[in-house]
DNA sequence: CTGGAAACAGAACGAATGTTCTGTGGCGCG
DNA sequence: CGCGCCACAGAACATTCGTTCTGTTTCCAG
């Protein structure tokens, strides 16, 4: 695929694990171990000069977390791909890592061969994830809408007004746009509040934006 | 892995493609082709009685789209896993499919072997995705925060108050929680509005929730 | 045709919000 | 030290919201 070997760096605090990874990288064809770091702080300081193609980053580092470390490094090395390694499948950490700029996420019990395959994949523009991780990521999209029961109670007009509220318009502006009176807007809004079981515009907007 | 064969159904309008898939399933060990449908309408009508373990669903169906079809079927068959197949990598369709309840997403040019592997994986609780698809899904998390420039202007206290506003609290409630006076809350909120360039609580909440 | 839902409208009132002032005290920095 | 930033506080005032009433009209289903 790639004529030049892929330069890979490792950030992992546990000595044994780190050395195993380095060994794995050295043995592999097409890869080149550019460096290894025992802490996020050390990586932030010295990794940028290496400018590796791929970084294997432990999520749970003492001191600066792997997530913070990734965020800082990604800002300076936008072309470098970050592949997170973790022992636990904590959803929050997964999403924070991805937000921080990681492109892949593997469990630490992944087979060595698969780790190598994942490095190639992430370098080729993919996003390798362990099975459980991928499912969590995908599920994130589905969770976004369960209690739409309350919204189904709303009439089309009420929904229309709610969506205008959720764009930040004042009652007066809504009345003008829909060519109805301020009183009518108030009436609709009041019914919306009842149906959504809220008692302020803020809560209604939050509910509306949350499930949509 | 699995003693019972995995029951798989296919929804695909193009005859040739559909027959190829069925052939592939029939040849495979550990799988069982439960049925094939040429349209979303037919699948919605007759697929539930089969209650397959996995459904291969074409995204681009004429008439009822694969996304709509998935949404309806998933509601009735929550334990069935849906694996989308598509010729094009359209981001919107990917996200809509996942929201509709799909658990995997493959390009149609995927190798037959990999399609079989994906079926097993989705049945085992994973979320197989083609490389390009996975990257799009992951990128979705990163796009969510660009214009946080305005938020960086906020002091910690202002951010704290904004986040309480975004939970729907009244000024009075915020004042009580933070043990400060109503006047102070007003003061902070006013500064927040200036820094975010908004002039109402609604707009501030919308901005805050939008980029976060 | 009778009843109910939905959209519309007006009034009146208190509560919450947004604006514009002024002023205090603490804290870091040149 | 003086300056600016932050957090805090009070006051006065206009605006916007939210609630509770009472109505009209239309349209649809029983």
Short mmCIF file of C-alpha atoms (C1' of nucleotides) in Angstrom, two decimals:
data_model
loop_
_atom_site.label_atom_id
_atom_site.label_comp_id
_atom_site.label_asym_id
_atom_site.label_seq_id
_atom_site.Cartn_x
_atom_site.Cartn_y
_atom_site.Cartn_z
CA UNK A 1 0.00 0.00 0.00
CA UNK A 2 2.45 2.51 1.33
CA UNK A 3 6.04 2.69 0.19
CA UNK A 4 7.37 4.65 3.17
CA UNK A 5 7.08 2.95 6.52
CA UNK A 6 4.47 4.41 8.83
CA UNK A 7 6.10 6.28 11.73
CA UNK A 8 4.42 5.32 14.97
CA UNK A 9 4.90 6.74 18.48
CA UNK A 10 3.69 5.23 21.74
CA UNK A 11 2.43 6.97 24.88
CA UNK A 12 1.92 4.52 27.73
CA UNK A 13 2.92 4.80 31.36
CA UNK A 14 3.28 1.11 32.22
CA UNK A 15 6.80 0.07 31.34
CA UNK A 16 6.03 -3.52 30.39
CA UNK A 17 3.11 -2.64 28.16
CA UNK A 18 5.07 0.15 26.53
CA UNK A 19 7.99 -2.10 25.75
CA UNK A 20 5.73 -4.78 24.37
CA UNK A 21 4.19 -2.29 22.00
CA UNK A 22 7.56 -0.99 20.90
CA UNK A 23 8.74 -4.55 20.27
CA UNK A 24 5.62 -5.25 18.27
CA UNK A 25 6.18 -2.17 16.13
CA UNK A 26 9.82 -2.95 15.52
CA UNK A 27 9.06 -6.44 14.36
CA UNK A 28 6.33 -5.33 11.99
CA UNK A 29 6.97 -4.76 8.33
CA UNK A 30 6.01 -1.37 6.95
CA UNK A 31 6.10 0.26 10.36
CA UNK A 32 8.71 2.29 12.10
CA UNK A 33 8.70 3.00 15.82
CA UNK A 34 9.46 6.69 16.05
CA UNK A 35 9.51 6.95 19.81
CA UNK A 36 7.90 6.02 23.10
CA UNK A 37 6.81 8.21 26.02
CA UNK A 38 5.99 7.29 29.58
CA UNK A 39 3.73 10.26 30.32
CA UNK A 40 1.43 12.74 28.64
CA UNK A 41 3.66 15.58 29.78
CA UNK A 42 6.72 14.05 28.12
CA UNK A 43 4.75 13.40 24.94
CA UNK A 44 3.46 16.96 24.75
CA UNK A 45 7.00 18.23 25.16
CA UNK A 46 8.92 15.98 22.83
CA UNK A 47 6.54 14.19 20.49
CA UNK A 48 5.81 17.12 18.15
CA UNK A 49 9.38 17.15 16.86
CA UNK A 50 8.98 13.54 15.74
CA UNK A 51 5.77 14.33 13.89
CA UNK A 52 4.82 10.65 13.61
CA UNK A 53 2.08 9.44 11.30
CA UNK A 54 0.28 7.59 14.05
CA UNK A 55 0.29 7.77 17.85
CA UNK A 56 -0.79 4.91 20.08
CA UNK A 57 -2.15 6.67 23.15
CA UNK A 58 -3.08 5.09 26.44
CA UNK A 59 -6.32 6.60 27.68
CA UNK A 60 -5.61 6.22 31.37
CA UNK A 61 -2.39 8.02 32.05
CA UNK A 62 -1.50 9.30 35.50
CA UNK A 63 -1.20 13.08 35.61
CA UNK A 64 -2.29 14.49 32.28
CA UNK A 65 -4.87 12.10 30.86
CA UNK A 66 -4.57 10.54 27.46
CA UNK A 67 -7.56 12.58 26.36
CA UNK A 68 -6.00 15.90 27.32
CA UNK A 69 -2.72 14.83 25.81
CA UNK A 70 -4.43 13.93 22.56
CA UNK A 71 -6.25 17.25 22.45
CA UNK A 72 -3.05 19.21 22.82
CA UNK A 73 -1.04 17.14 20.37
CA UNK A 74 -3.77 16.99 17.77
CA UNK A 75 -3.95 20.78 17.76
CA UNK A 76 -0.27 20.92 16.90
CA UNK A 77 -0.15 17.88 14.63
CA UNK A 78 -3.42 17.89 12.72
CA UNK A 79 -2.16 15.35 10.22
CA UNK A 80 -1.17 12.82 12.83
CA UNK A 81 -3.70 10.09 13.55
CA UNK A 82 -4.38 9.12 17.15
CA UNK A 83 -5.32 5.59 18.10
CA UNK A 84 -6.49 5.24 21.68
CA UNK A 85 -5.82 2.16 23.77
CA UNK A 86 -7.84 1.39 26.84
CA UNK A 87 -8.41 -1.37 29.33
CA UNK A 88 -11.96 -0.34 30.21
CA UNK A 89 -14.84 0.57 27.96
CA UNK A 90 -15.94 3.81 29.57
CA UNK A 91 -18.40 5.58 27.27
CA UNK A 92 -17.61 9.05 28.45
CA UNK A 93 -13.90 8.60 27.82
CA UNK A 94 -14.61 7.26 24.37
CA UNK A 95 -16.60 10.31 23.38
CA UNK A 96 -14.18 12.71 24.97
CA UNK A 97 -11.33 11.07 23.11
CA UNK A 98 -13.09 11.34 19.80
CA UNK A 99 -13.91 14.97 20.49
CA UNK A 100 -10.26 15.51 21.35
CA UNK A 101 -9.35 14.33 17.89
CA UNK A 102 -8.72 10.60 18.16
CA UNK A 103 -9.55 8.56 15.08
CA UNK A 104 -9.56 5.06 16.45
CA UNK A 105 -10.15 3.29 19.73
CA UNK A 106 -9.01 -0.18 20.70
CA UNK A 107 -9.32 -2.33 23.78
CA UNK A 108 -5.98 -3.36 25.21
CA UNK A 109 -6.78 -7.03 24.90
CA UNK A 110 -6.78 -6.69 21.13
CA UNK A 111 -4.59 -9.22 19.31
CA UNK A 112 -1.19 -7.83 18.31
CA UNK A 113 -1.95 -8.55 14.68
CA UNK A 114 -5.09 -6.54 14.89
CA UNK A 115 -3.29 -3.65 16.49
CA UNK A 116 -0.94 -3.59 13.54
CA UNK A 117 -3.87 -3.79 11.15
CA UNK A 118 -5.54 -0.95 12.99
CA UNK A 119 -2.45 1.23 12.65
CA UNK A 120 -2.48 0.70 8.93
CA UNK A 121 -6.18 1.34 8.78
CA UNK A 122 -6.09 4.55 10.73
CA UNK A 123 -3.23 5.74 8.57
CA UNK A 124 -5.24 4.91 5.47
CA UNK A 125 -8.11 7.13 6.59
CA UNK A 126 -10.18 4.64 8.52
CA UNK A 127 -11.35 4.55 12.10
CA UNK A 128 -10.64 1.15 13.58
CA UNK A 129 -12.57 0.42 16.73
CA UNK A 130 -12.99 -2.66 18.85
CA UNK A 131 -16.34 -4.27 18.48
CA UNK A 132 -17.72 -3.06 21.80
CA UNK A 133 -16.45 0.46 21.21
CA UNK A 134 -18.01 0.70 17.78
CA UNK A 135 -21.33 -0.35 19.18
CA UNK A 136 -21.19 2.27 21.88
CA UNK A 137 -20.40 4.95 19.35
CA UNK A 138 -23.24 3.89 17.12
CA UNK A 139 -25.64 3.64 20.03
CA UNK A 140 -24.89 7.23 20.86
CA UNK A 141 -26.91 8.25 17.83
CA UNK A 142 -29.89 6.18 18.83
CA UNK A 143 -30.14 7.33 22.42
CA UNK A 144 -30.89 10.80 21.20
CA UNK A 145 -34.63 10.27 20.95
CA UNK A 146 -36.71 8.26 23.32
CA UNK A 147 -39.20 10.55 25.05
CA UNK A 148 -40.72 12.00 21.91
CA UNK A 149 -44.02 10.84 23.33
CA UNK A 150 -44.61 14.29 24.73
CA UNK A 151 -43.83 15.90 21.41
CA UNK A 152 -46.37 13.78 19.62
CA UNK A 153 -49.07 15.45 21.68
CA UNK A 154 -48.25 18.77 20.05
CA UNK A 155 -50.31 20.02 17.16
CA UNK A 156 -48.48 21.09 14.01
CA UNK A 157 -48.98 24.72 14.90
CA UNK A 158 -47.64 24.24 18.39
CA UNK A 159 -44.60 22.45 17.04
CA UNK A 160 -44.03 25.25 14.60
CA UNK A 161 -44.12 27.81 17.37
CA UNK A 162 -41.90 25.71 19.58
CA UNK A 163 -39.33 25.46 16.84
CA UNK A 164 -39.34 29.23 16.46
CA UNK A 165 -38.92 29.60 20.20
CA UNK A 166 -35.95 27.27 19.90
CA UNK A 167 -34.40 29.63 17.38
CA UNK A 168 -34.43 32.40 19.94
CA UNK A 169 -37.32 34.49 18.68
CA UNK A 170 -39.41 36.67 20.95
CA UNK A 171 -43.17 36.26 21.15
CA UNK A 172 -43.53 39.46 19.19
CA UNK A 173 -41.27 38.24 16.41
CA UNK A 174 -43.12 34.95 16.19
CA UNK A 175 -46.43 36.76 16.02
CA UNK A 176 -45.15 38.90 13.16
CA UNK A 177 -43.71 35.97 11.22
CA UNK A 178 -46.86 33.90 11.50
CA UNK A 179 -49.18 36.90 11.06
CA UNK A 180 -51.03 36.16 14.25
CA UNK A 181 -51.50 38.15 17.41
CA UNK A 182 -49.28 38.17 20.43
CA UNK A 183 -52.16 36.75 22.43
CA UNK A 184 -52.38 33.76 20.18
CA UNK A 185 -48.70 33.06 20.49
CA UNK A 186 -49.05 33.17 24.23
CA UNK A 187 -51.94 30.76 24.04
CA UNK A 188 -50.03 28.26 21.96
CA UNK A 189 -46.93 28.52 24.08
CA UNK A 190 -48.94 27.92 27.19
CA UNK A 191 -50.36 24.72 25.77
CA UNK A 192 -46.90 23.62 24.69
CA UNK A 193 -45.67 24.08 28.23
CA UNK A 194 -48.50 21.99 29.60
CA UNK A 195 -47.92 19.19 27.13
CA UNK A 196 -44.19 19.14 27.69
CA UNK A 197 -44.60 19.50 31.44
CA UNK A 198 -42.37 22.50 31.74
CA UNK A 199 -42.99 25.96 33.05
CA UNK A 200 -40.56 28.16 31.25
CA UNK A 201 -39.32 28.86 27.80
CA UNK A 202 -35.85 27.69 28.75
CA UNK A 203 -36.99 24.25 29.77
CA UNK A 204 -39.06 23.91 26.63
CA UNK A 205 -36.12 24.85 24.44
CA UNK A 206 -33.83 22.47 26.28
CA UNK A 207 -36.27 19.60 25.83
CA UNK A 208 -36.83 20.44 22.22
CA UNK A 209 -33.15 20.69 21.35
CA UNK A 210 -32.32 17.63 23.42
CA UNK A 211 -34.61 15.27 21.58
CA UNK A 212 -34.15 16.27 17.98
CA UNK B 1 -19.23 -19.32 18.33
CA UNK B 2 -22.91 -19.79 17.79
CA UNK B 3 -24.55 -23.19 17.62
CA UNK B 4 -27.73 -22.09 15.87
CA UNK B 5 -27.30 -20.59 12.44
CA UNK B 6 -27.89 -16.84 12.22
CA UNK B 7 -31.12 -16.07 10.39
CA UNK B 8 -30.55 -13.33 7.85
CA UNK B 9 -33.04 -11.46 5.67
CA UNK B 10 -32.28 -9.25 2.69
CA UNK B 11 -34.05 -6.10 1.50
CA UNK B 12 -32.73 -4.94 -1.85
CA UNK B 13 -34.62 -3.75 -4.90
CA UNK B 14 -32.14 -4.69 -7.62
CA UNK B 15 -32.81 -8.28 -8.58
CA UNK B 16 -29.25 -9.23 -9.47
CA UNK B 17 -27.77 -7.81 -6.30
CA UNK B 18 -30.44 -9.38 -4.18
CA UNK B 19 -29.90 -12.81 -5.70
CA UNK B 20 -26.17 -12.53 -5.27
CA UNK B 21 -26.61 -11.77 -1.61
CA UNK B 22 -29.00 -14.65 -1.14
CA UNK B 23 -26.56 -16.98 -2.87
CA UNK B 24 -23.78 -15.74 -0.66
CA UNK B 25 -25.83 -16.38 2.45
CA UNK B 26 -26.87 -19.83 1.35
CA UNK B 27 -23.32 -20.88 0.70
CA UNK B 28 -22.07 -19.60 4.05
CA UNK B 29 -21.67 -21.85 7.04
CA UNK B 30 -23.45 -20.79 10.20
CA UNK B 31 -25.88 -18.59 8.32
CA UNK B 32 -29.39 -19.15 7.15
CA UNK B 33 -31.15 -17.01 4.60
CA UNK B 34 -34.56 -16.41 6.09
CA UNK B 35 -36.00 -14.38 3.25
CA UNK B 36 -35.50 -11.67 0.67
CA UNK B 37 -37.61 -8.63 -0.16
CA UNK B 38 -37.59 -6.38 -3.19
CA UNK B 39 -39.07 -3.32 -1.49
CA UNK B 40 -39.34 -1.62 1.85
CA UNK B 41 -43.11 -1.94 1.72
CA UNK B 42 -42.91 -5.70 1.27
CA UNK B 43 -40.39 -5.99 4.06
CA UNK B 44 -42.50 -3.99 6.50
CA UNK B 45 -45.45 -6.23 5.68
CA UNK B 46 -43.87 -9.64 5.73
CA UNK B 47 -40.48 -9.50 7.42
CA UNK B 48 -41.71 -9.28 11.04
CA UNK B 49 -43.13 -12.78 10.94
CA UNK B 50 -39.68 -14.12 10.05
CA UNK B 51 -38.08 -12.27 12.97
CA UNK B 52 -34.58 -12.75 11.59
CA UNK B 53 -31.48 -12.13 13.66
CA UNK B 54 -29.96 -9.82 11.10
CA UNK B 55 -31.33 -7.80 8.17
CA UNK B 56 -29.21 -6.62 5.28
CA UNK B 57 -30.91 -3.41 4.18
CA UNK B 58 -30.24 -1.43 1.06
CA UNK B 59 -30.21 2.26 1.89
CA UNK B 60 -31.44 3.50 -1.44
CA UNK B 61 -34.73 1.81 -2.08
CA UNK B 62 -37.32 3.26 -4.43
CA UNK B 63 -40.52 4.23 -2.62
CA UNK B 64 -40.01 3.79 1.09
CA UNK B 65 -36.34 4.39 1.79
CA UNK B 66 -34.15 1.90 3.57
CA UNK B 67 -33.92 4.33 6.47
CA UNK B 68 -37.68 4.58 6.94
CA UNK B 69 -38.01 0.86 6.52
CA UNK B 70 -35.38 0.26 9.18
CA UNK B 71 -37.05 2.66 11.58
CA UNK B 72 -40.37 0.86 11.27
CA UNK B 73 -38.96 -2.61 11.50
CA UNK B 74 -36.60 -1.84 14.34
CA UNK B 75 -39.52 -0.56 16.39
CA UNK B 76 -41.24 -3.92 15.98
CA UNK B 77 -38.14 -6.09 16.13
CA UNK B 78 -35.87 -4.49 18.69
CA UNK B 79 -33.67 -7.56 18.95
CA UNK B 80 -33.00 -7.74 15.24
CA UNK B 81 -29.77 -6.14 14.06
CA UNK B 82 -29.80 -4.02 10.92
CA UNK B 83 -26.84 -3.83 8.63
CA UNK B 84 -27.10 -1.14 6.00
CA UNK B 85 -25.65 -1.50 2.53
CA UNK B 86 -25.00 1.47 0.33
CA UNK B 87 -23.30 2.40 -2.90
CA UNK B 88 -22.59 6.00 -1.90
CA UNK B 89 -21.11 7.40 1.28
CA UNK B 90 -23.67 10.09 2.05
CA UNK B 91 -23.10 11.39 5.57
CA UNK B 92 -26.68 12.39 6.19
CA UNK B 93 -27.98 8.98 5.26
CA UNK B 94 -25.44 7.35 7.53
CA UNK B 95 -26.55 9.33 10.54
CA UNK B 96 -30.22 8.94 9.75
CA UNK B 97 -29.76 5.21 9.45
CA UNK B 98 -28.01 4.98 12.78
CA UNK B 99 -30.72 7.07 14.38
CA UNK B 100 -33.29 4.77 12.81
CA UNK B 101 -31.68 1.88 14.64
CA UNK B 102 -29.11 0.42 12.29
CA UNK B 103 -26.06 -1.13 13.93
CA UNK B 104 -23.70 -1.46 11.01
CA UNK B 105 -23.05 0.20 7.70
CA UNK B 106 -21.17 -1.24 4.74
CA UNK B 107 -20.28 -0.04 1.29
CA UNK B 108 -21.62 -2.29 -1.46
CA UNK B 109 -18.18 -2.89 -2.86
CA UNK B 110 -17.25 -4.78 0.31
CA UNK B 111 -15.75 -8.21 -0.29
CA UNK B 112 -18.26 -11.05 0.14
CA UNK B 113 -16.15 -12.56 2.89
CA UNK B 114 -16.22 -9.33 4.80
CA UNK B 115 -19.96 -9.06 4.44
CA UNK B 116 -20.25 -12.47 6.06
CA UNK B 117 -17.83 -11.43 8.79
CA UNK B 118 -19.86 -8.27 9.35
CA UNK B 119 -23.04 -10.26 9.74
CA UNK B 120 -21.41 -12.34 12.44
CA UNK B 121 -20.01 -9.28 14.08
CA UNK B 122 -23.25 -7.37 14.16
CA UNK B 123 -24.94 -10.43 15.58
CA UNK B 124 -22.26 -10.67 18.26
CA UNK B 125 -22.94 -7.14 19.44
CA UNK B 126 -20.51 -5.21 17.27
CA UNK B 127 -21.00 -2.44 14.77
CA UNK B 128 -19.11 -3.24 11.61
CA UNK B 129 -18.55 -0.29 9.35
CA UNK B 130 -16.57 0.23 6.19
CA UNK B 131 -13.46 2.23 6.73
CA UNK B 132 -14.77 5.43 5.18
CA UNK B 133 -18.04 5.16 7.06
CA UNK B 134 -16.35 4.70 10.41
CA UNK B 135 -14.27 7.78 9.81
CA UNK B 136 -17.32 9.85 8.99
CA UNK B 137 -19.05 8.69 12.14
CA UNK B 138 -16.03 9.49 14.26
CA UNK B 139 -15.56 12.86 12.58
CA UNK B 140 -19.08 13.75 13.56
CA UNK B 141 -17.95 14.08 17.15
CA UNK B 142 -15.14 16.40 16.26
CA UNK B 143 -17.12 18.83 14.13
CA UNK B 144 -19.27 19.73 17.07
CA UNK B 145 -17.04 22.44 18.41
CA UNK B 146 -15.45 25.12 16.32
CA UNK B 147 -16.74 28.54 17.38
CA UNK B 148 -15.91 28.22 21.04
CA UNK B 149 -13.94 31.42 20.69
CA UNK B 150 -16.76 33.36 22.26
CA UNK B 151 -16.99 30.94 25.14
CA UNK B 152 -13.33 31.34 25.95
CA UNK B 153 -14.03 34.96 26.80
CA UNK B 154 -16.24 33.85 29.66
CA UNK B 155 -14.87 33.76 33.19
CA UNK B 156 -15.31 30.52 35.15
CA UNK B 157 -18.11 32.05 37.14
CA UNK B 158 -19.93 33.22 34.04
CA UNK B 159 -19.61 29.79 32.50
CA UNK B 160 -20.98 28.25 35.65
CA UNK B 161 -24.00 30.51 35.58
CA UNK B 162 -24.53 29.93 31.88
CA UNK B 163 -24.53 26.20 32.42
CA UNK B 164 -27.17 26.58 35.12
CA UNK B 165 -29.24 28.74 32.79
CA UNK B 166 -28.94 25.94 30.25
CA UNK B 167 -30.44 23.56 32.75
CA UNK B 168 -33.55 25.68 32.96
CA UNK B 169 -33.08 27.33 36.33
CA UNK B 170 -34.57 30.70 37.19
CA UNK B 171 -32.37 33.57 38.31
CA UNK B 172 -33.67 33.09 41.81
CA UNK B 173 -32.77 29.41 41.85
CA UNK B 174 -29.30 30.13 40.57
CA UNK B 175 -28.83 32.80 43.22
CA UNK B 176 -29.85 30.33 45.92
CA UNK B 177 -27.61 27.55 44.63
CA UNK B 178 -24.55 29.74 44.39
CA UNK B 179 -25.38 31.68 47.57
CA UNK B 180 -25.21 35.01 45.82
CA UNK B 181 -27.78 37.71 45.30
CA UNK B 182 -30.25 38.00 42.49
CA UNK B 183 -28.53 41.21 41.46
CA UNK B 184 -25.25 39.44 41.02
CA UNK B 185 -26.81 36.79 38.86
CA UNK B 186 -28.28 39.47 36.68
CA UNK B 187 -24.89 41.12 36.44
CA UNK B 188 -23.17 37.94 35.33
CA UNK B 189 -25.88 37.04 32.88
CA UNK B 190 -25.69 40.44 31.32
CA UNK B 191 -21.96 40.07 30.74
CA UNK B 192 -22.50 36.61 29.30
CA UNK B 193 -24.98 38.05 26.82
CA UNK B 194 -22.51 40.70 25.76
CA UNK B 195 -19.71 38.23 25.27
CA UNK B 196 -21.86 35.78 23.34
CA UNK B 197 -23.47 38.58 21.35
CA UNK B 198 -26.99 37.60 22.21
CA UNK B 199 -29.77 39.46 23.91
CA UNK B 200 -31.93 36.86 25.50
CA UNK B 201 -31.66 33.84 27.65
CA UNK B 202 -33.02 31.68 24.86
CA UNK B 203 -30.30 32.61 22.42
CA UNK B 204 -27.64 32.07 25.05
CA UNK B 205 -28.97 28.61 25.85
CA UNK B 206 -29.17 27.73 22.19
CA UNK B 207 -25.57 28.78 21.59
CA UNK B 208 -24.39 26.99 24.67
CA UNK B 209 -26.14 23.73 23.88
CA UNK B 210 -25.23 23.94 20.23
CA UNK B 211 -21.47 24.01 20.75
CA UNK B 212 -20.89 21.65 23.59
"C1'" DC C 1 -76.38 18.38 14.60
"C1'" DT C 2 -73.75 18.24 18.84
"C1'" DG C 3 -69.40 17.95 20.81
"C1'" DG C 4 -64.62 18.32 20.76
"C1'" DA C 5 -60.16 19.76 18.98
"C1'" DA C 6 -57.50 23.42 17.00
"C1'" DA C 7 -56.43 28.01 15.80
"C1'" DC C 8 -57.29 32.50 16.74
"C1'" DA C 9 -57.95 36.78 19.80
"C1'" DG C 10 -58.56 40.03 23.75
"C1'" DA C 11 -57.85 41.51 28.71
"C1'" DA C 12 -55.63 41.94 32.98
"C1'" DC C 13 -52.07 40.93 36.36
"C1'" DG C 14 -48.00 39.34 38.69
"C1'" DA C 15 -43.56 37.40 38.03
"C1'" DA C 16 -39.34 37.03 35.69
"C1'" DT C 17 -36.09 39.07 32.78
"C1'" DG C 18 -32.96 42.56 30.65
"C1'" DT C 19 -30.77 47.20 30.94
"C1'" DT C 20 -28.40 50.86 32.92
"C1'" DC C 21 -26.61 52.84 36.56
"C1'" DT C 22 -23.36 52.98 40.87
"C1'" DG C 23 -20.36 50.98 44.10
"C1'" DT C 24 -17.41 47.58 47.06
"C1'" DG C 25 -13.48 44.37 47.86
"C1'" DG C 26 -9.91 41.13 46.36
"C1'" DC C 27 -6.12 39.87 43.39
"C1'" DG C 28 -2.39 40.01 40.09
"C1'" DC C 29 0.88 42.77 37.48
"C1'" DG C 30 3.93 46.33 35.72
"C1'" DC D 1 1.37 51.95 44.13
"C1'" DG D 2 -2.24 52.30 40.50
"C1'" DC D 3 -4.73 49.82 36.96
"C1'" DG D 4 -7.65 46.40 35.34
"C1'" DC D 5 -10.29 42.23 35.91
"C1'" DC D 6 -13.38 39.54 38.52
"C1'" DA D 7 -17.04 38.67 41.75
"C1'" DC D 8 -20.39 40.67 44.30
"C1'" DA D 9 -24.34 43.86 45.41
"C1'" DG D 10 -28.06 47.33 45.24
"C1'" DA D 11 -31.56 50.24 42.78
"C1'" DA D 12 -34.72 51.77 39.36
"C1'" DC D 13 -37.12 50.92 35.22
"C1'" DA D 14 -39.01 49.03 30.95
"C1'" DT D 15 -39.89 44.91 28.63
"C1'" DT D 16 -41.07 40.31 28.13
"C1'" DC D 17 -43.17 36.17 29.99
"C1'" DG D 18 -46.42 33.15 32.03
"C1'" DT D 19 -51.07 32.53 33.81
"C1'" DT D 20 -55.93 32.81 34.00
"C1'" DC D 21 -59.81 34.25 32.30
"C1'" DT D 22 -63.39 34.67 28.23
"C1'" DG D 23 -64.49 34.41 23.73
"C1'" DT D 24 -65.04 33.31 18.18
"C1'" DT D 25 -64.43 30.43 14.13
"C1'" DT D 26 -63.61 26.34 11.57
"C1'" DC D 27 -63.62 21.66 10.81
"C1'" DC D 28 -64.24 16.92 11.70
"C1'" DA D 29 -66.31 12.73 13.87
"C1'" DG D 30 -69.92 10.49 16.29
#
